Tab-separated table of C-alpha atoms in Angstrom:
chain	number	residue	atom	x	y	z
A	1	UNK	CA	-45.752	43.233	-29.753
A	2	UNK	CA	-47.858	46.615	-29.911
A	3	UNK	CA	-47.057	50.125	-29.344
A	4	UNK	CA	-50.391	51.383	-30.427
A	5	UNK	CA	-53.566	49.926	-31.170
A	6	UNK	CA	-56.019	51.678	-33.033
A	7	UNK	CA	-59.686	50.169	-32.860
A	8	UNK	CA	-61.784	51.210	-36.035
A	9	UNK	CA	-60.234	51.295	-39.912
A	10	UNK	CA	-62.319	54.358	-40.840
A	11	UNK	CA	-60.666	58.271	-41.556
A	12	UNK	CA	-59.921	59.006	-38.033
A	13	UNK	CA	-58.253	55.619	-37.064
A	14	UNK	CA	-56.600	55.265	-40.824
A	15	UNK	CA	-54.869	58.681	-40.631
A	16	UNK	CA	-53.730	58.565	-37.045
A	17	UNK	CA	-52.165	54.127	-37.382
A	18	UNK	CA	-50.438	55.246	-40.841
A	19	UNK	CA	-48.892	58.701	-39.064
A	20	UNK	CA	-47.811	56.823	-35.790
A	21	UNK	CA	-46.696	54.123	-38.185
A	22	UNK	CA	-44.790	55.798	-40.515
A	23	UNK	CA	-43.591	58.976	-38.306
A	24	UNK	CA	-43.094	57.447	-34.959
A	25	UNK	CA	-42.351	53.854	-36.292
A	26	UNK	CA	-44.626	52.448	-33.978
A	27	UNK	CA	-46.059	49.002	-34.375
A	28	UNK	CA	-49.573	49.477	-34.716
A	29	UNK	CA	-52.645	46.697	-34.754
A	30	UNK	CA	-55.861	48.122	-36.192
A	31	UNK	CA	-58.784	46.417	-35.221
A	32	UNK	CA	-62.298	46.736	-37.381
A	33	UNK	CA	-65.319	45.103	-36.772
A	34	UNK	CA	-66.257	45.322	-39.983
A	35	UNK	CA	-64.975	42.955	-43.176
A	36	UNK	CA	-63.510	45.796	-44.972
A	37	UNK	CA	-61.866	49.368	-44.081
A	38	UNK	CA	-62.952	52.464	-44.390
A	39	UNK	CA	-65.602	53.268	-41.980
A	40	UNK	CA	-68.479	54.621	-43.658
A	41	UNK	CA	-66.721	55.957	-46.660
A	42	UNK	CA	-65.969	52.424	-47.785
A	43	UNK	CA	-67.005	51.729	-51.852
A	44	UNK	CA	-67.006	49.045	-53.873
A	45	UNK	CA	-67.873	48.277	-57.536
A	46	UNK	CA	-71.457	47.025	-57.896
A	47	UNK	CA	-72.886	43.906	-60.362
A	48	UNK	CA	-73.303	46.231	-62.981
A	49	UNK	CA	-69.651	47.351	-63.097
A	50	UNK	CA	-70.679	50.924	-61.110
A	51	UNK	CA	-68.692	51.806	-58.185
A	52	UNK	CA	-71.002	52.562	-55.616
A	53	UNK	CA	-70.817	54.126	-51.641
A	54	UNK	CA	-71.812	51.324	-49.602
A	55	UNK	CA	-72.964	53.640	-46.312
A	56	UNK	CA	-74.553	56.994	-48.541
A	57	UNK	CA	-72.516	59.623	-50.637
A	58	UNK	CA	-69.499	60.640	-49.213
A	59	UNK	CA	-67.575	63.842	-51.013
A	60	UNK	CA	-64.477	65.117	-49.599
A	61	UNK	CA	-64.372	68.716	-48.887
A	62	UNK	CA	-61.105	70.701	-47.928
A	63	UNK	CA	-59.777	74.696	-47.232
A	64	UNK	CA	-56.965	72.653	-45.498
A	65	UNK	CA	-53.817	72.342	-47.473
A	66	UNK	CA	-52.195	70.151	-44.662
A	67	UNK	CA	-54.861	67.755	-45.039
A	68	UNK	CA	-55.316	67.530	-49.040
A	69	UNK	CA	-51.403	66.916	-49.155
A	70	UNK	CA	-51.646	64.215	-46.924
A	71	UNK	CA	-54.413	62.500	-48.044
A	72	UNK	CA	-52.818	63.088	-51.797
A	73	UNK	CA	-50.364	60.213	-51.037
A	74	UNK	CA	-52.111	57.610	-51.144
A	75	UNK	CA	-54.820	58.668	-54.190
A	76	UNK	CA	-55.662	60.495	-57.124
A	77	UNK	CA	-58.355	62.587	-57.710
A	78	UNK	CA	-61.206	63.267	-59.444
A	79	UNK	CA	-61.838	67.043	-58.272
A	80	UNK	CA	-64.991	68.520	-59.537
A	81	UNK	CA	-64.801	71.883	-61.435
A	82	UNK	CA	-67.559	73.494	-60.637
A	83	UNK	CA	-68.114	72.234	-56.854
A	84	UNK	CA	-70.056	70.015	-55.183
A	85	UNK	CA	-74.176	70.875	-56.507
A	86	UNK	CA	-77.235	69.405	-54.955
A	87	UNK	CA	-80.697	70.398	-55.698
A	88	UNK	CA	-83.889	69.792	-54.430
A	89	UNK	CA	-87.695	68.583	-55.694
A	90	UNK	CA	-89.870	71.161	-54.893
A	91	UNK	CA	-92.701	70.470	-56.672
A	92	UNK	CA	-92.200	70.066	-60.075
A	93	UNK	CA	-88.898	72.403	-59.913
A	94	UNK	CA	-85.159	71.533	-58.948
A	95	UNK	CA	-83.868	74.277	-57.073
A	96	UNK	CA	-80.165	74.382	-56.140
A	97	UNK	CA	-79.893	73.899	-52.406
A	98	UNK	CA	-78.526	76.214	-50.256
A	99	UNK	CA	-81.261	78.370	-50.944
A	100	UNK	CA	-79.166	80.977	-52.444
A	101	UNK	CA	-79.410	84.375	-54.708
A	102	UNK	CA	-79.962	82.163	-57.652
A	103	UNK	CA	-82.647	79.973	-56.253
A	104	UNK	CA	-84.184	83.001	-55.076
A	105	UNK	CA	-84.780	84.585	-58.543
A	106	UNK	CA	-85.848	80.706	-59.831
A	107	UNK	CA	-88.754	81.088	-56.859
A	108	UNK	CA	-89.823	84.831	-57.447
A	109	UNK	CA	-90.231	86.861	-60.288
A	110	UNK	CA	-87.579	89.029	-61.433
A	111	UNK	CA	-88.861	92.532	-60.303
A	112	UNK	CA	-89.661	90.731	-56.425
A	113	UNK	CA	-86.069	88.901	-56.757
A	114	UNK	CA	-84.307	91.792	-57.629
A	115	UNK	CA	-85.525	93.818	-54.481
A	116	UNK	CA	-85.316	90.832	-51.776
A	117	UNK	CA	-81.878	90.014	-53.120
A	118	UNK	CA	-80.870	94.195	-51.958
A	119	UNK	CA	-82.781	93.406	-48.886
A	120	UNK	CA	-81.173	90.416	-48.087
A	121	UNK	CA	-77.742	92.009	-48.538
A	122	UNK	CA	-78.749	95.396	-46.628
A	123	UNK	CA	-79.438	92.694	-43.415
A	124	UNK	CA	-76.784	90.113	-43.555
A	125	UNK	CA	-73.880	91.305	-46.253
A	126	UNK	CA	-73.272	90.182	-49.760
A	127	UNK	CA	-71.413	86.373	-49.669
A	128	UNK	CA	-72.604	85.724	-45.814
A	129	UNK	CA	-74.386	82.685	-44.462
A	130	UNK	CA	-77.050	82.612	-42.596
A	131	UNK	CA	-78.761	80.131	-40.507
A	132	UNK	CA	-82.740	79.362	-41.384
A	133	UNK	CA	-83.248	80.245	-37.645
A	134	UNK	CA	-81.971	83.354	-38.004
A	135	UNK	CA	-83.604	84.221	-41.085
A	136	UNK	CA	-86.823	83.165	-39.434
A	137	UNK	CA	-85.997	86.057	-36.783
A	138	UNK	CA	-85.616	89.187	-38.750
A	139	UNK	CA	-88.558	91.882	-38.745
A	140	UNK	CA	-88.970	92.549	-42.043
A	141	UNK	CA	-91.638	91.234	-43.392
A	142	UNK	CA	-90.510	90.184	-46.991
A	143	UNK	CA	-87.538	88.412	-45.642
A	144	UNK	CA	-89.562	86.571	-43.365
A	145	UNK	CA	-91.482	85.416	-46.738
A	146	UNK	CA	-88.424	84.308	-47.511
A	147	UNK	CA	-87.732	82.641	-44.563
A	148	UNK	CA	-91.026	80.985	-44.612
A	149	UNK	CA	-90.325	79.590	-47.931
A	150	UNK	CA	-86.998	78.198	-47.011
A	151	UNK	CA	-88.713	76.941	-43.840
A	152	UNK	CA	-91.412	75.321	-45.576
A	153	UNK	CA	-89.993	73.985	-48.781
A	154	UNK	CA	-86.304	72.938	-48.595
A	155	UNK	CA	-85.850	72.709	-43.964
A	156	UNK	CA	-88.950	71.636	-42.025
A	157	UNK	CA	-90.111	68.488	-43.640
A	158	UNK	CA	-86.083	67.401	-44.618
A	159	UNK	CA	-85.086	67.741	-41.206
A	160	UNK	CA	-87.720	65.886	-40.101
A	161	UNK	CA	-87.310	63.226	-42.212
A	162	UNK	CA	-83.394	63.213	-41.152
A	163	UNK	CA	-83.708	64.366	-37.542
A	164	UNK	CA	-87.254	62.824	-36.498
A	165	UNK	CA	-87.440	66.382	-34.786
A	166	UNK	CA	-88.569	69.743	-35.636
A	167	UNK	CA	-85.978	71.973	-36.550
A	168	UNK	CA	-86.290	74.003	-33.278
A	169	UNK	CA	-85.718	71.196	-31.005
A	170	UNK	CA	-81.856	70.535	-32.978
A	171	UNK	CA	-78.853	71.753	-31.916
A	172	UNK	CA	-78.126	75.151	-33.782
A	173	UNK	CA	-74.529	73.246	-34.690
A	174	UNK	CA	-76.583	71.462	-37.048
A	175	UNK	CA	-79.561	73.459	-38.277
A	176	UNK	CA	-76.313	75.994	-39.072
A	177	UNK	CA	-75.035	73.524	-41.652
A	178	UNK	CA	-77.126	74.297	-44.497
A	179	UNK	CA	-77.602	77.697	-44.473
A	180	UNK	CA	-78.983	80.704	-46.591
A	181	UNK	CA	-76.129	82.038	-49.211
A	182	UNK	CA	-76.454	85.724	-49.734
A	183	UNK	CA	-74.401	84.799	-53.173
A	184	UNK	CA	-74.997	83.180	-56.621
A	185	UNK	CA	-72.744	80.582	-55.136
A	186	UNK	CA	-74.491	77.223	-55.936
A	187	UNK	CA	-72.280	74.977	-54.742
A	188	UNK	CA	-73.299	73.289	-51.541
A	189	UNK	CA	-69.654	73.179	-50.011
A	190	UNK	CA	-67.478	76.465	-50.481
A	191	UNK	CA	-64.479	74.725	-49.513
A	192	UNK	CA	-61.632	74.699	-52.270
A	193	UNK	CA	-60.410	71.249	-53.201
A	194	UNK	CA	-63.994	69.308	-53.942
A	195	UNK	CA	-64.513	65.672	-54.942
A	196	UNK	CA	-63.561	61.515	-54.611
A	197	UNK	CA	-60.393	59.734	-54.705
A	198	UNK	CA	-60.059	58.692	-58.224
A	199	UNK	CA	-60.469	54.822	-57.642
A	200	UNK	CA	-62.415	54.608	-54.865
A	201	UNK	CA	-62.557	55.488	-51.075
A	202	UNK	CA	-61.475	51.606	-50.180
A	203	UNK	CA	-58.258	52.253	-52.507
A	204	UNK	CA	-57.422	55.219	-50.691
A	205	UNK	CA	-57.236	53.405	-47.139
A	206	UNK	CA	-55.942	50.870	-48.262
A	207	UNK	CA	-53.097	52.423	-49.505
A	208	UNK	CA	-52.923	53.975	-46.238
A	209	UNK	CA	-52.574	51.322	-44.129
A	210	UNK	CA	-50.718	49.347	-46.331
A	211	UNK	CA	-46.952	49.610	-44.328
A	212	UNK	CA	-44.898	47.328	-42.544
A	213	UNK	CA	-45.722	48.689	-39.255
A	214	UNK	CA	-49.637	48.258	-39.542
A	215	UNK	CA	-51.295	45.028	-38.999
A	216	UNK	CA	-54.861	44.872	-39.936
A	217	UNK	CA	-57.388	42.636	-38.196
A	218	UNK	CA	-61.326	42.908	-40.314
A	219	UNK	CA	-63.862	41.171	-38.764
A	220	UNK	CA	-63.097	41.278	-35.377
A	221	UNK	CA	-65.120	42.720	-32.400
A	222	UNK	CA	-61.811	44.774	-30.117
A	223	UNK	CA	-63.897	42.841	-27.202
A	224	UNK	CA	-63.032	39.834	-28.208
A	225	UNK	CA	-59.509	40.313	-27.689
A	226	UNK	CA	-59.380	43.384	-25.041
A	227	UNK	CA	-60.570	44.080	-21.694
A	228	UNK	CA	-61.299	47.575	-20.408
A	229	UNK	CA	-61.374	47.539	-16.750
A	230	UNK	CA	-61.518	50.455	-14.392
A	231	UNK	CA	-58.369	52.281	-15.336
A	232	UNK	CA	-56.460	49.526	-17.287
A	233	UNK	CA	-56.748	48.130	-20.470
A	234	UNK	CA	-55.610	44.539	-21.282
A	235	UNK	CA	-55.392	42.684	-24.542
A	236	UNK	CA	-55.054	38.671	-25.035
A	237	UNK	CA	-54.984	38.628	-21.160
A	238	UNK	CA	-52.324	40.862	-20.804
A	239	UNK	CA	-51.815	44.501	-19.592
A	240	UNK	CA	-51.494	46.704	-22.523
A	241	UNK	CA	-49.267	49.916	-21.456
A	242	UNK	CA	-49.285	51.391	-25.367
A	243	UNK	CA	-51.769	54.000	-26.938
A	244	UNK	CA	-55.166	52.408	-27.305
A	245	UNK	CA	-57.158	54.728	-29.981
A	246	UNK	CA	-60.935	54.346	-30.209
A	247	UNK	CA	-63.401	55.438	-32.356
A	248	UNK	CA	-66.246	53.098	-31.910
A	249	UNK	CA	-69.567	53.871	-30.032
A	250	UNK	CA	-68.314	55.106	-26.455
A	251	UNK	CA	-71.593	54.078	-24.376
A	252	UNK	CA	-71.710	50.203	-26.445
A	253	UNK	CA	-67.912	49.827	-25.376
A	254	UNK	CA	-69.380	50.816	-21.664
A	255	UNK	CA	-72.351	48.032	-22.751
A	256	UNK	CA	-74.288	51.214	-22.583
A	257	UNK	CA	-74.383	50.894	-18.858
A	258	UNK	CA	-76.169	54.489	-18.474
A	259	UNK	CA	-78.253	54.048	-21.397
A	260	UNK	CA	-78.049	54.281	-25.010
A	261	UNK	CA	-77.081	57.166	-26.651
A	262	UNK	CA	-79.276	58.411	-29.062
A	263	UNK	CA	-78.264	58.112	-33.207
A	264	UNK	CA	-79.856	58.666	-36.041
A	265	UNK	CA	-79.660	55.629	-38.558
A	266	UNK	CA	-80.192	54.897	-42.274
A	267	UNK	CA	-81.415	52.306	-44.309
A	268	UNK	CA	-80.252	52.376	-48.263
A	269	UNK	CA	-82.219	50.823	-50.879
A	270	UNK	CA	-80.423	49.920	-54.249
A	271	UNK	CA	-81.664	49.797	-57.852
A	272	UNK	CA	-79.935	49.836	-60.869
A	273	UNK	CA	-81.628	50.961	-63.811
A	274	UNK	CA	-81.549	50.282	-67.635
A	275	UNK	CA	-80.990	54.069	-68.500
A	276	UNK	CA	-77.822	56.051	-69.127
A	277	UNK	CA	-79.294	59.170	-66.817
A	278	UNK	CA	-81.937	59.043	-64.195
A	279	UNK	CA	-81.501	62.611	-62.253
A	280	UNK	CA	-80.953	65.008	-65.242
A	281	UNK	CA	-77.070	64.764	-64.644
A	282	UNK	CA	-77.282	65.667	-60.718
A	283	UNK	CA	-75.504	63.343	-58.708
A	284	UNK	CA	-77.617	64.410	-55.576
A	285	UNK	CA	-81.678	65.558	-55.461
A	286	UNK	CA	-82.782	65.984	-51.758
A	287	UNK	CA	-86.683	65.295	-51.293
A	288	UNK	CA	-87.650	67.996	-49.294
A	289	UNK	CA	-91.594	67.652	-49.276
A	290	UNK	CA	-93.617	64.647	-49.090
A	291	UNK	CA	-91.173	61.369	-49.987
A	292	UNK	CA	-89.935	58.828	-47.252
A	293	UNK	CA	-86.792	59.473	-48.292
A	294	UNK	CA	-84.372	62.219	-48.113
A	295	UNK	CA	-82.547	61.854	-51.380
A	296	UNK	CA	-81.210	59.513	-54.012
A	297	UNK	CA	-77.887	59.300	-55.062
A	298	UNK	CA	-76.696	58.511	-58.618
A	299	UNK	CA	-73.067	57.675	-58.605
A	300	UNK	CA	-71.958	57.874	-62.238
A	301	UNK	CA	-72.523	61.252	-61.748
A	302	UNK	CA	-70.469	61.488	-58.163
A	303	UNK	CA	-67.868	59.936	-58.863
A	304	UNK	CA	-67.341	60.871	-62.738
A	305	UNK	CA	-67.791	57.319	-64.159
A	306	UNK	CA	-67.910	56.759	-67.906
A	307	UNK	CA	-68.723	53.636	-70.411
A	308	UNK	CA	-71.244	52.418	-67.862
A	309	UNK	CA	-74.326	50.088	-68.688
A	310	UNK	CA	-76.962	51.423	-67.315
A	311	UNK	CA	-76.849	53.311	-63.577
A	312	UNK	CA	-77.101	52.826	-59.821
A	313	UNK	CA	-79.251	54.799	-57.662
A	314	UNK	CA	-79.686	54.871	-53.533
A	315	UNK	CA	-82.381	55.750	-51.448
A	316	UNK	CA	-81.787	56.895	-48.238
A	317	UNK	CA	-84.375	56.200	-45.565
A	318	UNK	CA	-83.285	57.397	-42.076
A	319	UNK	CA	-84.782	55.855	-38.669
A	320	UNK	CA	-84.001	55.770	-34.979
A	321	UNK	CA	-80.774	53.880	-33.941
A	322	UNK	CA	-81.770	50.617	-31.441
A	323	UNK	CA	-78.934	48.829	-31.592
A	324	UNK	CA	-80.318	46.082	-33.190
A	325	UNK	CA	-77.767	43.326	-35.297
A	326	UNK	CA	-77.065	45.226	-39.074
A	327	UNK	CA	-78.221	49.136	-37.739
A	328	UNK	CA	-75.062	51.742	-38.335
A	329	UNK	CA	-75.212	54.445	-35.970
A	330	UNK	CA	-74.264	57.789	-38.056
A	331	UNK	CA	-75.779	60.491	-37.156
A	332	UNK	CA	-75.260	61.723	-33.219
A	333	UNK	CA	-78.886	64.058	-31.956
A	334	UNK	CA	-77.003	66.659	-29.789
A	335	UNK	CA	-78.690	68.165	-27.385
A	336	UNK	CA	-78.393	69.538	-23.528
A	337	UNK	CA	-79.962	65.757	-22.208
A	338	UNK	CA	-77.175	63.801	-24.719
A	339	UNK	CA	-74.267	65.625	-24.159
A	340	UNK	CA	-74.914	65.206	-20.227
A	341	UNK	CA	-75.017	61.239	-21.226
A	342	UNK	CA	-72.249	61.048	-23.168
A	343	UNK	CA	-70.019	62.903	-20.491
A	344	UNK	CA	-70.552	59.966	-17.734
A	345	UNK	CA	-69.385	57.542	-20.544
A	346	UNK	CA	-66.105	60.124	-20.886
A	347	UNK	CA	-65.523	60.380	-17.164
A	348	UNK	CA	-65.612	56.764	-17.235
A	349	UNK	CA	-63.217	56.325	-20.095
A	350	UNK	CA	-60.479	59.241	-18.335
A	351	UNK	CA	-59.587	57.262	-16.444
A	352	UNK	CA	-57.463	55.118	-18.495
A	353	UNK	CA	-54.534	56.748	-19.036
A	354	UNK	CA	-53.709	55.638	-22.341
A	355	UNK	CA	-57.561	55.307	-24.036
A	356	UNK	CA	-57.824	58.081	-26.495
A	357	UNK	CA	-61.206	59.241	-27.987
A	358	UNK	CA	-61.021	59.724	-31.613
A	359	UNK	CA	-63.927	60.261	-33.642
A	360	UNK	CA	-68.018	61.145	-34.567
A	361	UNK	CA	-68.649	58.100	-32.654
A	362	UNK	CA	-65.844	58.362	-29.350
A	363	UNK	CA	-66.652	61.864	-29.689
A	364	UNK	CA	-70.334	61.838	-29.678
A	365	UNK	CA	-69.515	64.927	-32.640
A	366	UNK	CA	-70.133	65.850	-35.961
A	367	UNK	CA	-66.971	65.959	-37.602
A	368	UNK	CA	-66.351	66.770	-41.961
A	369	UNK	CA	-63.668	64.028	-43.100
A	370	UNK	CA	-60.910	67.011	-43.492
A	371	UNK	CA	-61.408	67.928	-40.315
A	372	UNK	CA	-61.494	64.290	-38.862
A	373	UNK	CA	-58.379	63.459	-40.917
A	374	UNK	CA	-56.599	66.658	-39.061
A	375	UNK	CA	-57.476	65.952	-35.815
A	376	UNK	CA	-56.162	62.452	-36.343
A	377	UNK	CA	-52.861	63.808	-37.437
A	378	UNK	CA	-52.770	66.013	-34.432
A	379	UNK	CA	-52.868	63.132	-32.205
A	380	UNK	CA	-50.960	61.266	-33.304
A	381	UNK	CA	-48.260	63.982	-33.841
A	382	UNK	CA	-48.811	64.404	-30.030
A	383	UNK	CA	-48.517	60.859	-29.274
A	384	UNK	CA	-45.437	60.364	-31.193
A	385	UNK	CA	-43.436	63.678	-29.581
A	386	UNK	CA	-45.038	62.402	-25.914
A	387	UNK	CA	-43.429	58.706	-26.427
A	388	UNK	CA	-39.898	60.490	-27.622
């Protein structure tokens, strides 16, 4: 009935059922556990009329040209023109994060500024990026001020808060993501195309895997209707030879037989409120300092809404993954110990021929959505050329 079956309706398994759909004209069943599609980026459109990210903020981010054309057939856009901004509370002050040239003469006086800003392009090069780490490491003693207030003010506590572990005992892969700008760049992404599908994440997939080769099953656990034994796969009781795509949790598909592998979670809390503006026009203001929570999110300002009552804010609380009934793994904690865990779950899964891991979740990664979106295509480009 099948010649693919893709398990999981976010980016990764979206992209690759619509391109082995619609390119290779395979018959494709994705499953979802979820009730709707969209993995994490899912939206919807709140009491108050506000559309609203149901798993955090989600912006889409692109250099790749490939990518924005492909995902430009199935939405509009609203791009924004001046980037991507965050800032963050420190104190009484919202200072554009990255730290940057411009948050550096916000933070010093003008005379200081003006001299760290030559120092700071003397060491690393005017437009570079440089990891807090690093900047911690250099021996001159007014850029490790610097460093120190970076370290102090926007990193440590944030990452703490995010992580539950000090910056030095993350993966550099991820303490790299937010770095130092030596530019008056204040956009947090540097990427070209910047911003949301015009109505909505959830329109965009849906468009996408609305074709007459897709079938979509919501609410349904894969488990319930496939078997994964030692190097075969069967579904409904029968031995499925087609590409089986996954891009769930790899160790709770092995019933985490080796143990659980460690995730960051989140918890959002909701409020609307009876005001036209509650963050000063910023869509995003991390907490960097003392707060619970990381940031809130105001999404009239994210995704360019207009002739709203009121707005919508989220707090974002993040805690340790368990597993527990309602807890979204998100964020994977790679380290030396993980990676070695995660690899026994990959032997195990190599050997079925025709299981292919897809994903931040299959992959135990950290993936942007452009990039996910392009590896998706790549596969299933391969799997499409292998089957002709």
């Amino acid at each position: 009935m099948y010649d693919s079956i893709v398990i999981g309706a976010g980016i990764a398994g979206s992209v690759a059922a619509r391109k082995l759909a619609e390119e290779g004209n395979h018959k494709v069943l994705v499953i979802e556990k979820r009730n709707h599609t969209g993995g994490n980026c899912y939206d919807r459109t709140d009491a108050y009329g506000i559309l609203v990210h149901e798993y955090g903020p989600h912006i889409f981010h692109t250099n790749l040209e490939s990518v924005f054309a492909y995902l430009s057939r199935f939405t509009e856009w609203y791009l924004y023109e001046q980037g991507h901004q965050v800032v963050a509370r420190v104190g009484d002050r919202l200072l554009p994060v990255p730290f940057n040239l411009k948050t550096l003469h916000m933070v010093y006086e003008e005379k200081q500024a003006g001299e760290l800003e030559q120092k700071l392009i003397a060491a690393y090069g005017e437009g570079s990026r440089v990891p807090i780490m690093k900047l911690r490491e250099h021996p001159d003693p007014q850029i490790q001020d610097i460093a120190r207030y970076v370290y102090e003010n926007v990193f440590l506590k944030y990452t703490m808060k995010q992580w539950g572990q000090t910056p030095e005992e993350i993966d550099p892969q991820v303490t790299g993501r937010v770095p130092v700008l030596i530019s008056y760049d204040t956009r947090y992404f540097q990427d070209k195309y910047q911003g949301v599908p015009a109505e909505g994440f959830t329109a965009m997939f849906e468009n996408m895997l609305r074709h007459e080769n897709i079938t979509v099953r919501t609410s349904t656990d894969a488990r319930t209707l496939m078997e994964f034994r030692e190097k075969e796969i069967y579904f409904e009781g029968s031995r499925f030879e087609g590409n089986v795509i996954f891009t769930g949790a790899l160790d709770e598909l092995y019933d985490c037989q080796y143990g659980r592998l460690p995730y960051r979670s989140l918890r959002f809390d909701s409020e609307h409120l009876d005001t036209d503006d509650f963050q000063g026009g910023h869509s995003v203001v991390n907490y960097t300092v003392s707060e619970d929570f990381t940031r809130i999110t105001e999404f009239k300002h994210l995704t360019g809404q207009r002739n709203t009552s009121g707005t919508t804010i989220i707090r974002e609380y993040p805690f340790a993954y368990t597993g527990a009934e309602g807890e979204i793994p998100y964020y994977a904690i790679m380290n030396a110990e993980n990676e070695a865990l995660y690899k026994q779950y990959q032997e195990l899964a190599g050997q079925i021929e025709n299981l292919y891991l897809l994903g931040r979740l299959a992959e135990y990664k950290y993936y942007n959505m452009d990039a996910m979106a392009d590896k998706a295509l790549a596969l299933a480009d391969r799997l499409i050329h292998r089957a002709g």
